[in-house]
Amino acid sequence: MRKILYSLSLIIAIFTFTFVLFNLIPANPARIILGPSAPEDAVKKLEKELGLDKPKHIQFLNEFFNLLKLNFGNSTISKKPVGKQVLDRLKNSFKLIFFTLSIAIAISYTLNLIAFFYPKLNPVINLTQFGVILPTFVSSIAIATLISILFPNISLRYEPQNIQTLILPALILSFYPTAVLTHILHNKINEAINSDYFKSSCALGFPKNYLFHKIALKSALVSFLSAWVNLLGIAFFSTITIEIIFTIPGIGPLLVESITQKDFPTLKAIVLLNATFFIIINTIADFIYPKIDPKLKHD
Amino acid sequence: MTKQKLKILIAILILYILPHLLIKIGNALDPFSIDINAQYQPPSIKYPFGTDYLGRNLLSRVIYATGLSMKISTLALSISISISLILGSLAGFFPNKLPDKIISWLSSILITTPLILLISATLSIFEPNIEITYITVGLFTWAVPARLVKAEVLQVKNSTFILAEKALGFKNHQILLKMIPLTIFPALTSSLFTLPELISLEVGLSFLGFGSQPPTPSLGKLILTGIMEANIAWWEALFPISALALLIILIYILARKLTFKPG
């Protein structure tokens, strides 16, 4: 229960941050939107529209209650409600991220399974630690560059009805997460293999399948899950850039557009919704850890 | 000073001098002159990396942009280390009391939320500017080093000589001041490993449009135009991204050489 309140406090902090950023700056937000050469009465009109002429605490409370009603205001460019637009884009982005990280889980699990049954392949797995050197942003655009150089005719357009066009971006993005997950799983499984309980289970004659899945994997699961949740946040950054390159209608192009056009309500909604989503995922993971490893329970 | 600490100081000196060197070299080779007749030239003797859409020499632009990215990242790193040293020591020195609770709460926010959102939101209210960029990046990336500093301070705090100082009657702030030189070197070496992330953060920001503006070359913009035009000019894409990868690998090797290997 305390964890939930803590997470709620984090979300409220982010909300306050966006409010301070976009409403309380010394410069006039309406003036920033319209540029330095706009006439005075246009600035005043925009101020009234955005509700900036009321006192600051009234603005804060208004925004907070609007938030509880899930009303994020209207975009200054298209005058349409912001919430729906951002949520649609978020759906696309998270489709890509979860696809990427599922590929990473599948590949790291398979590689470690093979390495467990055929121990001669262990040095190959050790090579994955070289995939971890370059940050995820660099490796994803490096591979994307190589592909656009070597295959200039590949169609990079994303069609929503054709899920196969997401495979290439997801594969590109999954390079770094796969390397990290394989490396972590490999280390933890080796730790488990060298422990006493594993050696005695081996001696007792359990089949190799049972040894791998029920004993070695279970010890590795907590670190694996925590690395996976971290990678979700890390991969978000490179997902934004890949979306810009491959013109996938996700958060990336929306972020760039709203920055160049100074669309503050959209920016507020993007920051708030994304941060909320990541905080929720972290909280859920925090609840799952004690269930997997009872040593982590503390009252 | 031990050999280890000397090596770390030399490495930090290199990290500050190298960007200036690169920018000087890039400037000497003239990254700004436009020559429409030489658009999209493939690599040759005269233009070792080829030219871009305005006929500018890509070699000088890549060198200049690499130096600029490194300069921005090292400046952001200094700000981030300073903040994390102060806040981490405070949090470690008063564990579970008010300063620690506030600092841990703040660092939780900064670790769970993707930093690119907070940084780009903050940079959107200002005009694109190099100084604002590295100050903002430094202001948001202190969270992970601060955790390391706090762990280090907690460890040192329980050692006997600190207890002895307390018993002798030194006040808290005097002990704190004495502790900072002890904890600074581990924090510096571990933050050297976060430099690649800062570099990729800076390149990503200029990808999105922040940081240095045209005609000043920046790695992010070079890579973006390179990928978009890769079907007509493969050299525009290959050289910037190789420069970036090379830079990060070199920094990683530097950081590995400095890490203390037990036994």
PDB file of N, CA, C and O in Angstrom, chain A residues 136-159:
ATOM      1  N   THR A 136      22.305   1.806 -26.612  1.00  0.00           N
ATOM      2  CA  THR A 136      21.273   1.293 -27.501  1.00  0.00           C
ATOM      3  C   THR A 136      20.990   2.232 -28.661  1.00  0.00           C
ATOM      4  O   THR A 136      20.728   1.804 -29.787  1.00  0.00           O
ATOM      5  N   PHE A 137      21.073   3.546 -28.398  1.00  0.00           N
ATOM      6  CA  PHE A 137      20.830   4.514 -29.449  1.00  0.00           C
ATOM      7  C   PHE A 137      21.827   4.320 -30.584  1.00  0.00           C
ATOM      8  O   PHE A 137      21.468   4.249 -31.762  1.00  0.00           O
ATOM      9  N   VAL A 138      23.122   4.169 -30.252  1.00  0.00           N
ATOM     10  CA  VAL A 138      24.155   4.086 -31.273  1.00  0.00           C
ATOM     11  C   VAL A 138      24.032   2.792 -32.068  1.00  0.00           C
ATOM     12  O   VAL A 138      24.100   2.808 -33.298  1.00  0.00           O
ATOM     13  N   SER A 139      23.804   1.659 -31.371  1.00  0.00           N
ATOM     14  CA  SER A 139      23.755   0.415 -32.129  1.00  0.00           C
ATOM     15  C   SER A 139      22.521   0.385 -33.024  1.00  0.00           C
ATOM     16  O   SER A 139      22.587  -0.126 -34.144  1.00  0.00           O
ATOM     17  N   SER A 140      21.391   0.960 -32.565  1.00  0.00           N
ATOM     18  CA  SER A 140      20.211   0.878 -33.427  1.00  0.00           C
ATOM     19  C   SER A 140      20.370   1.748 -34.663  1.00  0.00           C
ATOM     20  O   SER A 140      20.037   1.326 -35.768  1.00  0.00           O
ATOM     21  N   ILE A 141      20.921   3.002 -34.518  1.00  0.00           N
ATOM     22  CA  ILE A 141      21.071   3.768 -35.748  1.00  0.00           C
ATOM     23  C   ILE A 141      22.215   3.254 -36.597  1.00  0.00           C
ATOM     24  O   ILE A 141      22.183   3.402 -37.816  1.00  0.00           O
ATOM     25  N   ALA A 142      23.224   2.580 -35.978  1.00  0.00           N
ATOM     26  CA  ALA A 142      24.294   2.002 -36.795  1.00  0.00           C
ATOM     27  C   ALA A 142      23.732   0.924 -37.703  1.00  0.00           C
ATOM     28  O   ALA A 142      24.008   0.886 -38.910  1.00  0.00           O
ATOM     29  N   ILE A 143      22.904   0.023 -37.124  1.00  0.00           N
ATOM     30  CA  ILE A 143      22.336  -1.047 -37.946  1.00  0.00           C
ATOM     31  C   ILE A 143      21.378  -0.475 -38.980  1.00  0.00           C
ATOM     32  O   ILE A 143      21.340  -0.910 -40.134  1.00  0.00           O
ATOM     33  N   ALA A 144      20.587   0.538 -38.571  1.00  0.00           N
ATOM     34  CA  ALA A 144      19.656   1.149 -39.527  1.00  0.00           C
ATOM     35  C   ALA A 144      20.433   1.777 -40.684  1.00  0.00           C
ATOM     36  O   ALA A 144      20.025   1.682 -41.848  1.00  0.00           O
ATOM     37  N   THR A 145      21.583   2.428 -40.374  1.00  0.00           N
ATOM     38  CA  THR A 145      22.402   3.021 -41.435  1.00  0.00           C
ATOM     39  C   THR A 145      22.919   1.956 -42.377  1.00  0.00           C
ATOM     40  O   THR A 145      22.846   2.099 -43.597  1.00  0.00           O
ATOM     41  N   LEU A 146      23.460   0.850 -41.787  1.00  0.00           N
ATOM     42  CA  LEU A 146      23.996  -0.216 -42.625  1.00  0.00           C
ATOM     43  C   LEU A 146      22.926  -0.760 -43.555  1.00  0.00           C
ATOM     44  O   LEU A 146      23.160  -0.990 -44.740  1.00  0.00           O
ATOM     45  N   ILE A 147      21.707  -0.934 -43.007  1.00  0.00           N
ATOM     46  CA  ILE A 147      20.633  -1.477 -43.837  1.00  0.00           C
ATOM     47  C   ILE A 147      20.258  -0.506 -44.941  1.00  0.00           C
ATOM     48  O   ILE A 147      20.043  -0.907 -46.080  1.00  0.00           O
ATOM     49  N   SER A 148      20.203   0.806 -44.625  1.00  0.00           N
ATOM     50  CA  SER A 148      19.814   1.722 -45.695  1.00  0.00           C
ATOM     51  C   SER A 148      20.916   1.890 -46.722  1.00  0.00           C
ATOM     52  O   SER A 148      20.656   2.245 -47.852  1.00  0.00           O
ATOM     53  N   ILE A 149      22.193   1.590 -46.326  1.00  0.00           N
ATOM     54  CA  ILE A 149      23.261   1.659 -47.316  1.00  0.00           C
ATOM     55  C   ILE A 149      23.239   0.416 -48.194  1.00  0.00           C
ATOM     56  O   ILE A 149      23.352   0.482 -49.415  1.00  0.00           O
ATOM     57  N   LEU A 150      23.108  -0.772 -47.540  1.00  0.00           N
ATOM     58  CA  LEU A 150      23.244  -2.002 -48.296  1.00  0.00           C
ATOM     59  C   LEU A 150      21.994  -2.334 -49.108  1.00  0.00           C
ATOM     60  O   LEU A 150      22.092  -2.941 -50.159  1.00  0.00           O
ATOM     61  N   PHE A 151      20.817  -1.949 -48.596  1.00  0.00           N
ATOM     62  CA  PHE A 151      19.581  -2.263 -49.300  1.00  0.00           C
ATOM     63  C   PHE A 151      18.813  -0.979 -49.523  1.00  0.00           C
ATOM     64  O   PHE A 151      17.834  -0.711 -48.854  1.00  0.00           O
ATOM     65  N   PRO A 152      19.222  -0.146 -50.468  1.00  0.00           N
ATOM     66  CA  PRO A 152      18.575   1.164 -50.603  1.00  0.00           C
ATOM     67  C   PRO A 152      17.133   1.077 -51.051  1.00  0.00           C
ATOM     68  O   PRO A 152      16.415   2.054 -50.981  1.00  0.00           O
ATOM     69  N   ASN A 153      16.690  -0.109 -51.495  1.00  0.00           N
ATOM     70  CA  ASN A 153      15.345  -0.170 -52.030  1.00  0.00           C
ATOM     71  C   ASN A 153      14.334  -0.716 -51.068  1.00  0.00           C
ATOM     72  O   ASN A 153      13.186  -0.901 -51.419  1.00  0.00           O
ATOM     73  N   ILE A 154      14.741  -0.974 -49.839  1.00  0.00           N
ATOM     74  CA  ILE A 154      13.774  -1.526 -48.880  1.00  0.00           C
ATOM     75  C   ILE A 154      12.748  -0.470 -48.546  1.00  0.00           C
ATOM     76  O   ILE A 154      13.087   0.674 -48.267  1.00  0.00           O
ATOM     77  N   SER A 155      11.498  -0.852 -48.569  1.00  0.00           N
ATOM     78  CA  SER A 155      10.451   0.112 -48.230  1.00  0.00           C
ATOM     79  C   SER A 155      10.408   0.259 -46.723  1.00  0.00           C
ATOM     80  O   SER A 155      10.274  -0.702 -45.991  1.00  0.00           O
ATOM     81  N   LEU A 156      10.557   1.489 -46.264  1.00  0.00           N
ATOM     82  CA  LEU A 156      10.639   1.703 -44.832  1.00  0.00           C
ATOM     83  C   LEU A 156       9.327   2.199 -44.254  1.00  0.00           C
ATOM     84  O   LEU A 156       9.258   2.622 -43.134  1.00  0.00           O
ATOM     85  N   ARG A 157       8.280   2.159 -45.054  1.00  0.00           N
ATOM     86  CA  ARG A 157       7.036   2.742 -44.569  1.00  0.00           C
ATOM     87  C   ARG A 157       6.276   1.754 -43.698  1.00  0.00           C
ATOM     88  O   ARG A 157       6.259   0.568 -43.968  1.00  0.00           O
ATOM     89  N   TYR A 158       5.632   2.249 -42.670  1.00  0.00           N
ATOM     90  CA  TYR A 158       4.890   1.369 -41.769  1.00  0.00           C
ATOM     91  C   TYR A 158       3.432   1.398 -42.157  1.00  0.00           C
ATOM     92  O   TYR A 158       2.838   2.454 -42.317  1.00  0.00           O
ATOM     93  N   GLU A 159       2.846   0.227 -42.358  1.00  0.00           N
ATOM     94  CA  GLU A 159       1.400   0.174 -42.615  1.00  0.00           C
ATOM     95  C   GLU A 159       0.728  -0.466 -41.425  1.00  0.00           C
ATOM     96  O   GLU A 159       1.090  -1.566 -41.035  1.00  0.00           O
TER      97      GLU A 159
END
